[in-house]
XYZ file of C-alpha atoms in Angstrom:
765
model
C 1.931 12.150 1.130
C -0.663 11.819 -1.662
C 0.030 10.525 -5.175
C 0.399 13.955 -6.754
C 2.844 15.228 -4.181
C 4.776 11.966 -4.376
C 5.115 12.505 -8.140
C 6.381 16.041 -7.631
C 8.841 14.855 -4.987
C 10.025 11.985 -7.166
C 10.636 14.335 -10.052
C 12.464 16.703 -7.747
C 14.831 13.983 -6.572
C 16.130 13.476 -10.112
C 18.453 16.468 -9.707
C 21.172 16.371 -7.062
C 21.983 20.009 -7.671
C 19.918 23.125 -8.015
C 20.365 23.068 -11.770
C 17.330 22.719 -14.009
C 16.284 19.359 -15.300
C 13.692 18.659 -17.972
C 11.463 15.687 -17.317
C 8.912 14.321 -19.734
C 5.670 13.257 -18.113
C 2.847 11.482 -19.917
C -0.582 12.009 -18.443
C -4.317 11.864 -19.076
C -6.066 15.040 -20.243
C -8.649 16.326 -17.737
C -9.785 19.938 -18.161
C -6.586 21.998 -17.788
C -4.883 19.372 -15.652
C -1.752 17.579 -16.898
C -1.694 17.682 -20.685
C -0.733 14.619 -22.735
C 2.928 15.532 -23.006
C 4.489 18.160 -20.801
C 7.987 19.319 -20.062
C 8.315 20.035 -16.367
C 11.254 21.987 -14.993
C 11.931 20.660 -11.532
C 14.434 21.326 -8.812
C 15.330 19.046 -5.982
C 13.401 19.976 -2.833
C 10.791 22.127 -4.593
C 7.173 22.065 -3.488
C 4.237 23.771 -5.229
C 0.937 23.476 -3.373
C -2.533 24.659 -4.378
C -4.360 25.284 -1.095
C -8.041 24.420 -1.091
C -8.171 22.343 -4.280
C -9.990 19.029 -3.671
C -8.309 17.026 -6.418
C -5.471 14.575 -5.845
C -3.945 15.219 -9.270
C -1.471 17.802 -10.509
C -2.805 21.133 -11.754
C -0.928 23.259 -14.299
C -0.821 27.035 -14.191
C -1.516 28.169 -17.755
C 0.811 31.184 -17.473
C 3.881 29.857 -15.647
C 3.579 26.189 -16.612
C 4.162 25.214 -12.961
C 2.353 22.116 -11.702
C 0.651 22.306 -8.310
C -0.337 19.473 -5.973
C -3.269 19.426 -3.552
C -2.588 20.431 0.051
C -4.458 17.438 1.507
C -1.259 15.684 2.599
C 0.119 18.791 4.312
C -2.758 19.706 6.626
C -5.819 18.085 8.209
C -7.773 21.178 9.295
C -9.640 23.872 7.381
C -12.437 24.079 4.802
C -12.086 24.390 1.003
C -13.786 27.190 -0.951
C -13.761 28.587 -4.494
C -13.497 32.345 -4.918
C -16.636 34.161 -6.017
C -17.349 33.850 -9.757
C -16.821 37.565 -10.363
C -13.183 37.220 -9.238
C -12.473 33.851 -10.864
C -11.268 32.681 -14.254
C -14.455 33.709 -16.028
C -13.467 37.370 -15.634
C -9.669 36.992 -15.514
C -8.172 34.441 -17.902
C -4.657 35.182 -16.646
C -5.464 34.712 -12.972
C -2.716 32.570 -11.358
C -4.121 29.101 -10.959
C -3.701 28.862 -7.188
C -5.760 32.026 -6.582
C -8.997 30.433 -7.802
C -9.614 28.579 -4.543
C -8.710 28.889 -0.867
C -8.502 26.843 2.306
C -10.059 28.774 5.205
C -9.644 28.110 8.932
C -12.750 29.125 10.898
C -11.767 26.880 13.839
C -8.768 27.270 16.132
C -6.401 30.142 16.814
C -3.455 28.565 14.933
C -3.542 26.201 11.945
C -0.280 24.948 10.444
C 0.867 23.355 7.216
C 3.502 20.664 7.645
C 5.922 20.753 4.702
C 8.600 18.105 4.236
C 10.822 18.718 1.206
C 13.573 16.146 0.776
C 16.728 16.722 2.841
C 15.570 20.146 3.983
C 17.468 20.508 7.268
C 20.222 23.157 7.323
C 19.377 24.327 3.794
C 18.181 27.772 2.696
C 14.638 28.022 1.306
C 12.546 30.714 -0.320
C 8.995 30.188 0.940
C 6.129 32.037 -0.710
C 2.517 32.162 0.481
C -0.139 33.595 -1.855
C -3.572 35.001 -1.026
C -6.624 36.436 -2.793
C -9.830 36.919 -0.832
C -12.135 36.961 -3.873
C -15.166 37.128 -1.546
C -14.965 33.334 -1.190
C -17.297 33.403 1.839
C -19.843 35.824 0.329
C -19.424 38.239 3.250
C -17.499 41.000 1.437
C -15.466 41.440 4.620
C -11.695 41.700 4.149
C -9.905 39.709 6.882
C -6.579 40.439 8.558
C -4.432 37.723 10.133
C -0.838 36.807 10.935
C 1.565 34.422 9.271
C 4.250 32.453 11.138
C 7.141 30.379 9.852
C 7.691 27.555 12.325
C 7.502 29.349 15.700
C 8.492 32.881 14.647
C 6.429 35.758 13.275
C 6.622 36.206 9.515
C 4.125 38.865 8.403
C 0.627 40.291 8.768
C -1.687 39.623 5.814
C -3.942 42.534 4.786
C -5.993 43.288 1.652
C -6.877 46.502 -0.192
C -9.902 44.948 -1.909
C -11.377 41.542 -2.758
C -9.266 41.139 -5.922
C -5.993 42.175 -4.281
C -3.315 39.530 -4.900
C -1.013 39.356 -1.878
C 2.286 37.479 -1.868
C 4.440 36.959 1.203
C 8.017 35.734 0.747
C 10.639 34.725 3.276
C 14.182 33.344 3.101
C 15.105 31.065 5.980
C 17.301 28.104 6.824
C 15.363 24.935 7.665
C 16.069 23.855 11.244
C 14.650 20.370 10.658
C 13.285 18.264 7.814
C 9.784 19.571 8.616
C 8.821 23.213 8.069
C 5.598 24.659 9.496
C 3.699 27.524 7.869
C 1.051 28.690 10.333
C -1.929 31.026 10.007
C -2.969 32.767 13.224
C -6.414 34.227 13.895
C -6.082 37.653 15.552
C -9.828 38.307 15.808
C -10.124 40.294 12.569
C -11.626 37.701 10.264
C -11.074 34.085 9.282
C -7.537 33.269 8.083
C -7.212 31.591 4.674
C -4.533 30.785 2.120
C -4.460 30.233 -1.646
C -1.040 28.718 -2.359
C 2.312 27.674 -0.899
C 5.649 27.322 -2.685
C 9.056 26.189 -1.427
C 12.151 26.816 -3.502
C 15.651 25.692 -2.449
C 18.247 28.466 -2.603
C 22.045 28.383 -2.671
C 23.187 28.340 0.968
C 26.036 30.788 0.311
C 23.965 33.785 -0.833
C 21.701 36.324 0.883
C 24.106 36.499 3.836
C 23.873 38.878 6.801
C 26.046 39.584 9.835
C 23.548 37.542 11.891
C 24.150 34.331 9.971
C 21.327 31.813 10.360
C 19.811 33.569 13.361
C 17.505 35.690 11.199
C 14.985 35.175 8.426
C 14.772 37.640 5.539
C 11.246 38.792 4.686
C 10.888 40.309 1.214
C 10.162 44.039 1.274
C 10.503 44.698 -2.479
C 12.045 43.076 -5.549
C 12.357 45.312 -8.634
C 13.336 44.583 -12.231
C 14.817 47.973 -13.120
C 14.240 49.287 -16.630
C 11.678 46.713 -17.737
C 8.087 47.885 -18.092
C 6.430 44.695 -19.310
C 6.652 40.956 -18.773
C 5.226 38.373 -16.403
C 7.828 38.982 -13.688
C 8.331 35.234 -13.349
C 10.807 33.466 -15.610
C 11.618 29.831 -16.327
C 15.383 30.383 -16.207
C 15.185 31.854 -12.698
C 16.154 28.754 -10.731
C 14.855 30.317 -7.497
C 11.482 31.190 -9.081
C 11.476 34.773 -7.779
C 8.748 37.240 -8.769
C 10.231 40.476 -10.196
C 8.135 43.648 -10.344
C 8.924 46.109 -13.212
C 10.146 49.469 -11.932
C 11.283 52.527 -13.916
C 10.474 56.011 -12.551
C 9.785 58.757 -15.090
C 13.110 60.412 -14.253
C 14.984 57.290 -15.401
C 15.584 55.973 -18.893
C 15.537 52.279 -19.760
C 18.156 50.384 -21.687
C 18.525 46.740 -22.667
C 20.767 44.342 -24.573
C 20.456 41.088 -26.488
C 24.108 40.169 -25.988
C 25.057 37.137 -23.931
C 25.630 37.755 -20.226
C 26.984 35.079 -17.901
C 24.573 34.780 -14.967
C 26.392 31.764 -13.519
C 29.354 33.689 -12.085
C 27.274 34.561 -9.056
C 25.138 32.291 -6.897
C 22.339 34.853 -7.107
C 21.663 33.814 -10.725
C 19.351 36.655 -11.904
C 17.296 35.568 -14.943
C 18.225 36.874 -18.409
C 15.064 38.945 -18.716
C 16.017 40.835 -15.548
C 19.770 41.331 -15.903
C 19.557 42.341 -19.592
C 17.543 45.467 -18.774
C 18.674 48.470 -16.748
C 18.008 52.148 -16.141
C 20.101 55.289 -15.875
C 19.135 58.863 -14.903
C 17.786 61.051 -17.706
C 19.799 63.927 -16.330
C 23.000 62.095 -17.194
C 25.125 62.998 -14.204
C 22.494 62.588 -11.477
C 22.109 59.601 -9.146
C 19.597 56.761 -9.211
C 17.716 57.038 -5.917
C 15.455 54.540 -4.167
C 13.522 55.789 -1.137
C 11.331 54.009 1.407
C 10.021 54.628 4.917
C 9.669 51.984 7.604
C 6.821 51.972 10.122
C 9.200 50.348 12.597
C 12.249 52.552 13.337
C 14.076 49.479 14.657
C 13.578 47.438 11.491
C 16.742 46.046 9.876
C 17.010 46.081 6.075
C 19.340 44.401 3.608
C 19.573 45.379 -0.064
C 20.997 43.258 -2.880
C 21.789 45.299 -6.022
C 22.433 43.737 -9.441
C 24.669 45.283 -12.100
C 25.806 44.435 -15.650
C 27.109 46.681 -18.411
C 24.662 46.639 -21.334
C 26.380 49.119 -23.678
C 29.473 48.790 -25.842
C 31.716 51.482 -24.441
C 33.926 53.632 -26.597
C 37.664 53.650 -25.966
C 37.601 56.745 -23.786
C 34.307 55.950 -22.049
C 34.142 54.680 -18.478
C 31.365 53.843 -16.020
C 32.399 53.741 -12.365
C 29.815 53.537 -9.611
C 29.484 54.197 -5.886
C 26.577 52.963 -3.734
C 25.472 55.061 -0.740
C 22.833 54.593 1.947
C 21.632 57.770 3.658
C 24.825 59.432 2.428
C 27.226 56.769 3.719
C 29.135 54.441 1.364
C 27.806 50.886 1.284
C 31.157 49.552 0.064
C 34.653 50.958 0.533
C 35.556 51.031 -3.145
C 33.821 52.051 -6.347
C 33.362 49.434 -9.058
C 32.959 49.055 -12.814
C 30.002 46.927 -14.016
C 31.094 43.986 -16.155
C 29.843 43.561 -19.709
C 30.382 39.809 -19.489
C 28.607 38.746 -16.316
C 26.253 39.987 -13.611
C 27.533 41.421 -10.330
C 25.720 41.594 -6.974
C 26.449 44.021 -4.126
C 24.860 44.125 -0.672
C 25.332 45.863 2.664
C 27.390 43.917 5.210
C 25.686 45.745 8.096
C 21.933 46.202 8.389
C 20.263 49.485 7.397
C 18.324 50.605 10.480
C 16.016 53.544 11.062
C 12.745 54.912 9.760
C 13.825 56.725 6.569
C 16.005 55.071 3.937
C 17.662 56.370 0.765
C 19.840 54.214 -1.488
C 21.756 56.281 -4.022
C 23.631 54.785 -7.003
C 26.075 57.451 -8.196
C 28.822 57.878 -10.803
C 32.310 58.650 -9.579
C 33.986 61.953 -10.399
C 36.230 60.337 -13.011
C 33.380 58.417 -14.682
C 32.312 59.651 -18.120
C 29.014 57.755 -18.128
C 26.021 57.931 -15.770
C 25.295 55.168 -13.234
C 23.105 52.196 -14.089
C 21.117 49.669 -12.058
C 19.667 46.402 -13.371
C 17.710 45.057 -10.384
C 17.381 45.267 -6.610
C 15.975 43.134 -3.792
C 15.249 44.596 -0.350
C 14.579 42.389 2.696
C 13.678 42.954 6.333
C 15.575 40.814 8.861
C 13.545 39.140 11.628
C 15.297 37.529 14.588
C 14.469 33.909 15.381
C 13.748 34.601 19.049
C 11.313 31.810 19.853
C 12.558 28.359 20.839
C 11.126 25.023 19.782
C 9.581 22.363 22.005
C 12.073 19.674 23.081
C 12.129 16.900 20.484
C 11.365 14.157 23.025
C 8.214 16.020 24.093
C 7.252 16.568 20.445
C 7.687 12.863 19.680
C 5.707 11.907 22.787
C 2.742 14.210 22.114
C 2.704 13.300 18.415
C 2.597 9.617 19.432
C -0.290 10.340 21.812
C -2.080 12.262 19.046
C -1.669 9.359 16.611
C -2.526 6.638 19.151
C -5.814 8.198 20.219
C -6.607 10.071 16.984
C -7.044 13.209 19.080
C -9.752 15.397 17.576
C -8.173 18.748 18.335
C -6.421 21.348 16.191
C -2.954 20.122 17.075
C -0.544 21.314 14.379
C 2.841 22.962 14.306
C 4.986 23.160 17.425
C 3.124 22.113 20.629
C 4.431 24.898 22.908
C 5.636 27.650 20.619
C 4.956 30.458 19.915
C 4.070 31.086 23.540
C 0.789 32.843 22.758
C -0.531 29.896 20.747
C 0.239 26.514 22.366
C -1.824 23.486 21.450
C -5.283 23.276 22.979
C -5.137 21.639 26.402
C -1.371 22.086 26.755
C 0.698 24.300 29.061
C 4.477 24.450 28.878
C 7.624 25.289 30.791
C 9.344 28.079 28.868
C 13.028 27.678 29.631
C 15.888 27.888 27.157
C 16.915 26.337 24.906
C 13.857 24.077 24.577
C 10.325 24.288 25.872
C 8.668 21.302 27.576
C 5.088 20.277 28.309
C 4.041 20.633 31.964
C 0.264 20.228 31.720
C -1.911 18.100 29.439
C -5.711 18.139 29.524
C -7.405 15.452 27.430
C -10.598 15.422 29.477
C -13.735 14.445 27.513
C -11.731 13.977 24.314
C -13.267 10.660 23.253
C -9.994 8.760 23.577
C -10.069 5.030 24.257
C -7.775 2.094 24.914
C -4.970 1.682 27.467
C -2.913 4.600 28.738
C -0.182 4.951 26.112
C 3.432 4.467 27.149
C 4.300 7.758 25.407
C 3.021 9.648 28.474
C 6.098 8.487 30.393
C 8.318 10.554 28.064
C 6.698 13.834 29.130
C 9.220 14.028 31.945
C 8.291 17.528 33.212
C 4.566 16.798 33.328
C 2.965 18.296 36.447
C -0.719 17.883 35.598
C -2.461 15.165 33.583
C -6.240 15.117 33.113
C -7.590 12.037 31.316
C -11.053 12.109 32.877
C -14.337 11.242 31.154
C -12.972 9.095 28.337
C -13.046 5.379 27.532
C -9.603 4.408 28.774
C -9.293 0.746 29.697
C -7.059 -1.958 31.188
C -4.855 -1.307 34.234
C -3.564 2.056 35.333
C 0.149 1.746 34.460
C 2.835 1.912 37.127
C 5.037 4.178 35.019
C 2.825 7.151 35.919
C 4.521 7.059 39.321
C 7.865 7.553 37.572
C 6.827 11.047 36.461
C 8.767 12.850 39.183
C 7.059 16.217 38.739
C 3.466 14.930 38.501
C 1.290 16.708 41.085
C -2.223 16.268 39.672
C -3.696 13.164 38.027
C -7.380 12.861 37.102
C -8.499 9.429 35.859
C -12.204 9.631 36.753
C -14.906 8.535 34.334
C -13.007 5.754 32.550
C -13.210 1.958 32.412
C -10.018 0.865 34.130
C -9.737 -2.604 35.617
C -7.968 -3.436 38.869
C -6.687 -1.071 41.520
C -4.408 1.928 41.348
C -0.721 0.878 41.617
C 0.769 1.025 45.109
C 3.431 3.462 43.943
C 0.754 6.005 42.969
C -1.164 5.374 46.192
C 2.036 6.036 48.136
C 2.425 9.406 46.407
C -1.189 10.180 47.306
C -0.575 9.175 50.925
C 2.627 11.238 51.074
C 0.720 14.292 49.882
C 2.803 14.844 46.746
C 0.043 13.841 44.294
C -3.595 14.909 43.973
C -5.258 11.794 42.548
C -8.845 11.500 41.269
C -10.124 8.019 40.373
C -13.381 6.101 40.381
C -14.305 4.218 43.567
C -13.972 0.778 41.976
C -10.291 1.452 41.305
C -9.514 2.723 44.801
C -9.340 0.687 48.005
C -8.756 3.179 50.818
C -8.668 2.392 54.506
C -12.318 3.167 55.187
C -13.722 1.243 52.260
C -11.529 -1.748 53.040
C -12.667 -1.552 56.714
C -16.304 -1.591 55.594
C -15.644 -4.767 53.662
C -14.050 -6.366 56.758
C -17.254 -5.713 58.709
C -19.273 -7.968 56.446
C -20.807 -11.060 58.078
C -18.560 -14.076 58.524
C -20.688 -16.510 56.444
C -20.262 -14.324 53.371
C -16.491 -14.217 53.911
C -16.316 -17.990 54.321
C -18.477 -18.591 51.249
C -16.357 -16.209 49.200
C -13.175 -17.983 50.312
C -14.570 -21.363 49.316
C -15.618 -20.067 45.899
C -12.196 -18.488 45.407
C -10.459 -21.758 46.298
C -12.616 -23.661 43.805
C -11.844 -21.121 41.088
C -8.101 -21.452 41.780
C -8.317 -25.251 41.557
C -10.176 -25.011 38.235
C -7.561 -22.585 36.867
C -4.730 -24.899 37.944
C -6.464 -27.865 36.268
C -6.884 -25.851 33.035
C -3.237 -24.733 33.078
C -2.004 -28.310 33.622
C -4.048 -29.507 30.665
C -2.754 -26.753 28.410
C 0.879 -27.434 29.393
C 0.756 -30.632 27.351
C 3.048 -30.149 24.373
C 1.293 -29.365 21.109
C -2.102 -29.781 22.704
C -3.217 -26.344 21.759
C -2.111 -24.238 18.788
C -4.045 -21.177 20.014
C -2.769 -18.400 22.278
C -0.770 -19.605 25.268
C -2.240 -19.350 28.788
C -1.706 -16.305 30.944
C 0.792 -16.848 33.752
C -0.119 -15.761 37.300
C 2.025 -12.654 36.941
C 0.237 -11.590 33.770
C 3.038 -12.915 31.571
C 2.286 -15.462 28.826
C 3.472 -18.884 27.940
C 3.659 -19.048 24.141
C 3.404 -21.998 21.798
C 6.051 -22.528 19.141
C 3.504 -21.581 16.455
C 2.872 -18.259 18.244
C 6.600 -17.561 18.522
C 7.006 -18.264 14.808
C 4.098 -15.935 14.024
C 5.184 -12.985 16.166
C 8.734 -13.156 14.747
C 7.371 -13.481 11.183
C 8.978 -16.898 10.850
C 12.195 -15.770 12.602
C 12.786 -13.124 9.951
C 15.028 -10.553 11.708
C 18.042 -11.426 13.874
C 18.930 -8.705 16.406
C 21.514 -10.543 18.502
C 23.497 -13.700 19.166
C 24.864 -15.087 22.435
C 25.903 -18.178 24.317
C 22.256 -19.201 24.749
C 21.314 -18.822 21.105
C 19.925 -16.343 18.584
C 17.687 -13.361 19.457
C 14.916 -12.366 17.006
C 12.751 -9.245 16.727
C 9.016 -9.836 17.147
C 5.762 -7.943 17.537
C 2.677 -8.787 19.633
C -0.895 -8.312 18.425
C -1.110 -4.861 20.040
C 2.022 -3.738 18.180
C 4.379 -4.042 21.159
C 7.873 -4.922 19.930
C 9.591 -7.802 21.724
C 12.885 -9.725 21.667
C 12.673 -13.534 21.373
C 15.720 -15.480 22.589
C 15.629 -18.998 21.101
C 17.534 -21.410 23.348
C 20.324 -23.091 21.356
C 19.855 -26.849 20.671
C 16.826 -26.922 22.934
C 15.152 -29.585 20.824
C 17.992 -32.016 21.540
C 17.401 -31.903 25.261
C 14.203 -33.958 25.155
C 13.227 -37.294 23.716
C 11.723 -37.040 20.266
C 7.981 -36.836 20.354
C 7.887 -36.348 24.085
C 5.888 -33.475 25.440
C 6.580 -34.105 29.088
C 10.351 -34.272 29.322
C 11.706 -31.543 31.589
C 13.428 -28.519 30.159
C 17.152 -28.094 30.854
C 17.887 -27.013 34.375
C 19.265 -23.610 33.392
C 16.186 -22.789 31.292
C 13.799 -23.632 34.130
C 15.797 -21.548 36.610
C 15.911 -18.493 34.335
C 12.227 -18.670 33.447
C 11.196 -19.016 37.102
C 13.570 -16.225 38.108
C 12.246 -13.822 35.511
C 8.650 -14.369 36.643
C 9.509 -12.863 40.037
C 11.490 -9.836 38.876
C 9.802 -6.465 38.359
C 11.878 -3.280 38.259
C 12.295 -0.302 35.902
C 15.996 -1.148 35.472
C 15.472 -4.850 34.797
C 14.561 -6.005 31.277
C 10.847 -6.874 31.477
C 9.944 -10.516 30.931
C 7.013 -10.979 28.533
C 6.830 -14.797 28.584
C 8.408 -17.988 27.402
C 7.968 -20.977 25.077
C 8.570 -24.553 26.277
C 7.275 -27.309 24.016
C 8.623 -30.320 22.178
C 10.003 -28.250 19.290
C 11.842 -25.426 21.000
C 12.378 -23.275 24.052
C 12.459 -19.492 24.101
C 12.535 -16.545 26.488
C 10.607 -13.433 25.460
C 11.527 -9.938 26.671
C 10.602 -6.351 25.954
C 12.492 -5.023 22.934
C 15.270 -2.558 23.700
C 15.611 -0.230 20.705
C 19.237 0.773 21.255
C 20.614 -2.731 21.808
C 23.279 -3.499 24.381
C 25.748 -1.044 25.866
C 28.779 -2.845 24.444
C 27.588 -2.445 20.846
C 26.381 1.116 21.466
C 29.773 2.212 22.813
C 31.457 0.632 19.807
C 29.228 2.415 17.286
C 29.267 5.948 15.870
C 26.405 6.804 18.222
C 28.856 6.784 21.148
C 30.125 10.193 20.029
C 26.741 11.693 20.965
C 26.695 9.977 24.382
C 27.340 12.745 26.905
C 29.101 12.097 30.207
C 25.876 12.972 31.972
C 24.028 10.256 30.041
C 26.864 7.772 30.705
C 26.494 8.505 34.415
C 22.724 7.907 34.200
C 23.354 4.565 32.485
C 25.746 3.578 35.281
C 23.196 4.620 37.924
C 20.397 2.711 36.156
C 22.577 -0.407 36.053
C 23.499 -0.048 39.725
C 19.841 0.351 40.692
C 18.978 -2.803 38.775
C 21.698 -4.779 40.546
C 20.713 -3.298 43.903
C 17.161 -4.533 43.320
C 18.409 -8.041 42.528
C 20.474 -8.070 45.740
C 18.056 -6.437 48.153
C 14.653 -6.276 46.517
C 14.215 -9.922 45.558
C 13.374 -12.759 47.929
C 15.466 -14.828 47.720
C 18.259 -12.421 46.676
C 19.774 -12.850 43.210
C 23.412 -12.511 42.177
C 23.723 -11.834 38.461
C 27.203 -13.399 38.046
C 27.778 -12.066 34.540
C 27.601 -8.274 34.718
C 29.135 -6.823 31.556
C 28.262 -4.186 28.984
C 26.805 -6.840 26.660
C 24.196 -7.639 29.351
C 23.160 -4.005 29.874
C 20.418 -3.066 27.413
C 19.339 0.450 26.357
C 15.788 1.488 25.475
C 14.854 4.272 23.073
C 15.436 6.859 25.828
C 18.902 5.403 26.579
C 17.671 4.110 29.948
C 19.683 1.072 31.063
C 18.162 -2.285 32.043
C 19.947 -5.388 33.317
C 19.357 -8.568 31.281
C 20.357 -12.266 31.005
C 19.819 -14.125 34.264
C 20.786 -17.529 32.807
C 24.074 -17.083 34.659
C 22.571 -16.022 37.993
C 22.912 -17.420 41.475
C 19.919 -17.753 43.808
C 20.278 -17.675 47.588
C 17.544 -19.206 49.790
C 16.094 -16.969 52.439
C 18.196 -18.523 55.215
C 21.337 -17.734 53.168
C 22.518 -21.321 53.577
C 23.226 -23.974 50.941
C 23.129 -21.813 47.846
C 21.646 -23.416 44.757
C 23.587 -22.470 41.626
C 22.588 -22.514 38.015
C 25.027 -23.706 35.377
C 27.307 -20.784 34.412
C 26.902 -20.040 30.695
C 28.110 -17.315 28.337
C 31.267 -15.237 28.540
C 32.301 -14.752 32.220
C 31.841 -11.158 33.269
C 32.026 -9.221 36.510
C 30.788 -11.329 39.473
C 29.187 -9.471 42.364
C 31.485 -9.471 45.435
C 28.654 -10.735 47.664
C-alpha cells in the first residue's frame, strides 16, 4: 500500500460507523493536488482510486471534493495513458478528475485490481468503475470488454463515442478481505479503466429473497422532479450518483422544510428526497417503463417517498404501487411529511417488458408523488473460488520466484480465464490446481516448499529454468502427481529414491537431466570402467574422508571458531552459541517450555523458521573454561538419535549446539504448536473429526517408523499430546526423543536414556 492510500485508509479508520467525519489535513500545494487546508469527509472502509495516474500523492476532484489515490498499490500490470487533449480538461473544466487518464491492459486476457478496504469481509459494498475512452491511444477505435467482480460477471463496457462517460455500479457482499475487480479482453479492443470507488453500505438494506447469493447491478437511479444539480451530494453517505428525471407529463415540486432521512438505512440525500413529481393530469398514475434484452433478467426497484406539501384538513394522499398491473405491496400507504420512506419488491420482477405504476387510491384526494427510484438487476454468484490453501500456495510461489506472468485475481476462476500456465479441477465448493507449467519462466533458486501444498497437482513442468540445490523428497508426497519435468535446470545430487520408485512403478512420467539420474544402464556402464581407475578413485575418496574428519575434529574445539558451524554428514549443522544467539535474535521470542528447558523461535539465513530448544542448566554440566568435557548423557543420546531419523511424521532435526556456554537442539518450526495446546485453544472448535483422525494417523505413522523403520528400533517412552506437534497444514509430527529407549539390533541388553519430562504413554513393546 503506497503512502497516499495509507493516508486515505488511516483517515477512514477514524470512524467506527458509517457516519460522516470531518478531518482536517494540512498539505503542500502542488497544482490542483491537496490544498493547504482541506476538510475531507471520510467513511470507514472507503477507497477512491484514480486509475492510470502516475503520482503517489492524493488528487482532489474540483467538483466533488473527493480525494483520489494512485492505483499503483492495487495492480502491477497495465500501461498508463492520458486522454487526448481534445477530451481533457482544456475543453471541459468540469470533467471528473479520474476521467483525465486511464490504465490500459494490452497484455493478458484478464487483469485484476486487488482492493483491500479495512474489515471488508461479510460487509455490503457499493463498487463503482468509471470509464472514458477519450481516444487515449490515438486510434479512434471504441473498445468493448467485460467487467468481473471477483469471479462472477458484472457487466459489459461499451461506448457511444470517445467522450461518453460510462459508470458501472454493483452492490455486493465481500466474501473475503480482498475484492478483485477484473477487466477481461473479449477480442474487441484493449480493456482500460479510469477510476474505481468502494463505498461501504448498511448491511441491512437493498435486500432480496436471494440474500447474499446475488449481486445487484445498477440499471438506473433517478432523482425524480429535479432538473439540475451535480447528482452527487456530500450528505449522501453512500456516495450514489443520482440522475435528474422528470418527463414532460409530470410536474415537479420541492420543499425547504426539514425531513428526517435517518429513519431509514437507505439515507437518501436532502437534495434528492426534497424534490418530487406528480402527474400533470392530477388523477393519472406516474409510470416508469423499461425493456430488458434478457427475458430471464431479475429486477428489484427501490422507491423513495416523502410528503412535500402541507395538506389541508380534508386533503389526503394515499398511494398504491403496481408492477405490470400487480400490486407490489399488499396495502396502500400515506407518505410521511416528517421522514423519507422506502418501498421495494420482495420478489424479483422477471420478464422482458416492465411497467411500474405509482397510483392514487380511490379515496385519495391528491395525486400520487414519487421522490426517487433505484432499479437493479440481480446476478447470481454461480462461480466458485479456488481453495484457499491452493491460493496461498500459488501466491507464495509467485512471490518466491517473482513470476513474470499476468497472475492476478483468482487462479482458477472464472473457468474461461484461469491464470496462464494453470489448469484446475472444477468441483464444488472450491476449485483446485491440477496442472502448473512454469517452463522457461526465468525462475531460480531451490524448489519452494509451497509446491507440496498443491495437493491435487497432477502435472508440474519446471523445465528450462535456473532451479538449484537438491530435488526435494516432498514431491513424492504429491499423491496425484503423474508428470514431472525438471529438465534444463542446475540441480545437484540425484533424484530422491521415492521419486525413482514412482517412475519404476509406472505411476510417474519423470523428465530430468542425465547428471541427476542414475539408471541401471548408466550405472552398469560405470561398473565396466577399468579396475585401476576404480582403485584410484577409492583411494582419493578415502583421503578426502580422512581430511574431512580431521577438519571436523579441529572445529569441534569449543569456541575455536565463531563462524558458521560445520555441516554434519546428514546435511544437518552443528551451530556455535554465537550462531544460536543470532538466529534467535538474542533469544527474543519464547514459544515453549518443558522439562529440558526453554524453546525459542529462530530464523535461518534463507528465512526458514526453526525452533531452538536450549537445554536447561547445560553450562553447569562441564568444568568452567573446558571445551572438551562431554555433554550430559541424555543430550548426546538425543542428538545422535535425531541424526538418524528421517520421516514426514517426525519433527525434522536441523542441528544442535554443544560448546562450553550452552547446549541446544534445533528443529523445524511447527506453526500450530503442540496438540495439547491446540486442543485447549479456541482453534479446537474448527478442528473437524476428519482432521482429528488424520492427526491420529500421522502420529501412528511416526511411531510405526520409530519401531520398524529405524535400526536399531526406537521406543519413544513419552507419547502424549504435548509431544505431538502440528505444522501450518495441521499435519502431525512426533517430537522429543530425550525420553526414548534404543534397542540394539540383536534386541538384547537394551541401553536406556535417563527418563526426563512428564511421564506419558509408554509403547507396549
